[in-house]
């Protein structure tokens, strides 16, 4: 079982000290670091930052996910980490993305949907993992269209 | 040299044959942190895949596969290598030392070799020679790699010997809330994996100078030589260690409870500090867990007074300080007394009358409830023989007494035989919660007692978790509705509906239904209208000494009921 593919999705609240500019800079560092690490560990995924909250999807082998989650949990730049799903999956939803970043610019068209989805997610409402995944995939798909991929 | 060598000329010219011979692991990585070369020691320790399997495996998976290095140390090794590869700072700026276990560290040096290659040396450093190794075995917790209790006590004693007024050592002791339940859920090896993950976070949250130990089971301790910021660390640990874990594919949520004690104010010996940190931990636990407490003198005072209470209670039975008081139960239809409930009273020469709510839980904690129960049973049966037929006596039975069913049954039989009280005049009151621990054993015991002719009553009904099927399969003769429902009757329609439902249920099952805690004639009228058959409470009488029972029986109760 440890070799089977799993998907982890969690949401958390921003605790980066300082203003929005500091947060944006720190998040860019986080994204770069996580891309490097994920490439080595065989993980793919996406990180969304909106309404002061992080939502991250990570996919890969179970052990690698459990290892990286420990690092995520010890990061004091966020809090209220809420695990939405940690389930075996048949295929990757973000294959090709070491860590796609979806910030305010990317989620601009989905602000209202994102807020509603996040509210449900922190309350761990039923199917909130599915809603979050659909939201992230929707933004990624639109990104690809704009980029002409 | 190794078959992993991808560019023999370059590497060999850079390192020479010496690399292969070095007595510690040396690896060469590329820009993507893939393993390009491992010397003999590294191959022996890390067992990388052969060149056929994977010519340049990710260093991350090699470290993970080796199974020798905890996850948190692995991640820190990788991040140092990554920082060096990215050349953020001057070469060597990312060298680091990682604590593996007491007296065992790994020193990491990473250096660029040019040609997009980096050399990483991992040097094991163990304190002392062979004798030191033996001592380490005795002081290391093999499950998690941190120190054990012996190690911690030695470190703490050593820290306290240093006579430096600026250094005030502090200790933090914590355990996991509900670890037993989690162990049951995950299995033993899953529980062990959780403990290792806890230690991983503990290592990250502390500095290398902090001493870490697993004292026992799921209890851990941190020693800070300079404890000025111990409170900050306590808050950090409660936050970080109480965040959810992923263990063996499960999401595990567990809180920690933590106690802090600081020398010299909170104790100047290792034993005193550990004891006081433990008291603080208990307070955190009693506050609901997932929090921390700093030791305070009031905690020691409470612990002291609790010990005094326990000691006095142990003597109370032999010194004859325990007595029984009796509270009557009255049939609402006939308006006559049907029996009395025996209630334990403790009268201490200095403390005065100690409320049962205070001493009964203590008696349960220290294993005195069974002897007290045995005594109460005998004394109640003896007292009741002096009462006119068919008045009954009801005795409370604790969960602990049901645990040893054979002993309890023998006590009931002996009490009846020695007093000569007919079995039908003895009633045993059992709470719902006492039945939930081992329902099958309790059921067969109660059936045996019932077969003797003893009557069985369900006490405090509505406060526990009994199911309706328990009412049917247990041999109950009566149900006592908890006083909280009765006191809520004035103006609470829900309470009235519940009382009515319970009374209907009892009537349907052929049981007497007794309302407890009836204080006013209004409540008596309401529970009568709702279908209760008997009442007990201050309206009729408070619990009275055995000597006053005759006078009570002579009273006309219709006055109280009608007022």
PDB file of C-alpha atoms in Angstrom, chain A residues 3-57:
ATOM      1  CA  UNK A   3       3.511   2.700  -3.012  1.00  0.00           C
ATOM      2  CA  UNK A   4      -0.032   3.482  -4.113  1.00  0.00           C
ATOM      3  CA  UNK A   5      -0.833   6.972  -5.281  1.00  0.00           C
ATOM      4  CA  UNK A   6      -2.627   9.174  -2.809  1.00  0.00           C
ATOM      5  CA  UNK A   7      -3.950  12.702  -2.809  1.00  0.00           C
ATOM      6  CA  UNK A   8      -3.712  15.011   0.189  1.00  0.00           C
ATOM      7  CA  UNK A   9      -5.692  18.238   0.300  1.00  0.00           C
ATOM      8  CA  UNK A  10      -5.574  20.583   3.272  1.00  0.00           C
ATOM      9  CA  UNK A  11      -6.504  24.160   3.970  1.00  0.00           C
ATOM     10  CA  UNK A  12      -4.906  26.499   6.515  1.00  0.00           C
ATOM     11  CA  UNK A  13      -4.918  30.136   7.569  1.00  0.00           C
ATOM     12  CA  UNK A  14      -2.109  32.534   6.781  1.00  0.00           C
ATOM     13  CA  UNK A  15       0.130  33.447   9.747  1.00  0.00           C
ATOM     14  CA  UNK A  16       2.965  35.156   7.853  1.00  0.00           C
ATOM     15  CA  UNK A  17       4.044  38.195   9.870  1.00  0.00           C
ATOM     16  CA  UNK A  18       3.873  41.558   8.090  1.00  0.00           C
ATOM     17  CA  UNK A  19       1.770  43.040   5.313  1.00  0.00           C
ATOM     18  CA  UNK A  20       0.387  41.668   2.049  1.00  0.00           C
ATOM     19  CA  UNK A  21       3.639  42.418   0.190  1.00  0.00           C
ATOM     20  CA  UNK A  22       5.649  40.431   2.750  1.00  0.00           C
ATOM     21  CA  UNK A  23       3.139  37.611   2.485  1.00  0.00           C
ATOM     22  CA  UNK A  24       3.325  37.540  -1.309  1.00  0.00           C
ATOM     23  CA  UNK A  25       7.135  37.428  -1.195  1.00  0.00           C
ATOM     24  CA  UNK A  26       7.160  34.664   1.412  1.00  0.00           C
ATOM     25  CA  UNK A  27       4.621  32.643  -0.550  1.00  0.00           C
ATOM     26  CA  UNK A  28       6.790  32.857  -3.666  1.00  0.00           C
ATOM     27  CA  UNK A  29       9.678  31.425  -1.592  1.00  0.00           C
ATOM     28  CA  UNK A  30       7.419  28.659  -0.285  1.00  0.00           C
ATOM     29  CA  UNK A  31       6.315  27.776  -3.812  1.00  0.00           C
ATOM     30  CA  UNK A  32       9.899  27.678  -5.121  1.00  0.00           C
ATOM     31  CA  UNK A  33      11.075  25.538  -2.202  1.00  0.00           C
ATOM     32  CA  UNK A  34       8.173  23.179  -2.537  1.00  0.00           C
ATOM     33  CA  UNK A  35       8.721  22.810  -6.309  1.00  0.00           C
ATOM     34  CA  UNK A  36      12.330  21.783  -5.712  1.00  0.00           C
ATOM     35  CA  UNK A  37      11.382  19.368  -2.989  1.00  0.00           C
ATOM     36  CA  UNK A  38       8.426  17.882  -4.840  1.00  0.00           C
ATOM     37  CA  UNK A  39      10.465  17.220  -7.978  1.00  0.00           C
ATOM     38  CA  UNK A  40      12.886  15.139  -5.906  1.00  0.00           C
ATOM     39  CA  UNK A  41      10.183  13.367  -3.890  1.00  0.00           C
ATOM     40  CA  UNK A  42       7.961  12.526  -6.868  1.00  0.00           C
ATOM     41  CA  UNK A  43       5.100  14.772  -5.765  1.00  0.00           C
ATOM     42  CA  UNK A  44       2.835  16.968  -7.880  1.00  0.00           C
ATOM     43  CA  UNK A  45       0.171  19.458  -6.867  1.00  0.00           C
ATOM     44  CA  UNK A  46      -1.109  22.987  -6.600  1.00  0.00           C
ATOM     45  CA  UNK A  47      -1.140  25.703  -3.957  1.00  0.00           C
ATOM     46  CA  UNK A  48      -3.920  28.252  -3.864  1.00  0.00           C
ATOM     47  CA  UNK A  49      -3.759  31.427  -1.762  1.00  0.00           C
ATOM     48  CA  UNK A  50      -6.931  33.428  -1.487  1.00  0.00           C
ATOM     49  CA  UNK A  51      -8.913  35.253   1.230  1.00  0.00           C
ATOM     50  CA  UNK A  52      -5.939  34.873   3.599  1.00  0.00           C
ATOM     51  CA  UNK A  53      -6.072  31.105   3.379  1.00  0.00           C
ATOM     52  CA  UNK A  54      -3.931  28.424   1.810  1.00  0.00           C
ATOM     53  CA  UNK A  55      -5.337  25.406   0.047  1.00  0.00           C
ATOM     54  CA  UNK A  56      -2.807  22.852  -1.087  1.00  0.00           C
ATOM     55  CA  UNK A  57      -3.273  19.650  -3.063  1.00  0.00           C
TER      56      UNK A  57
END
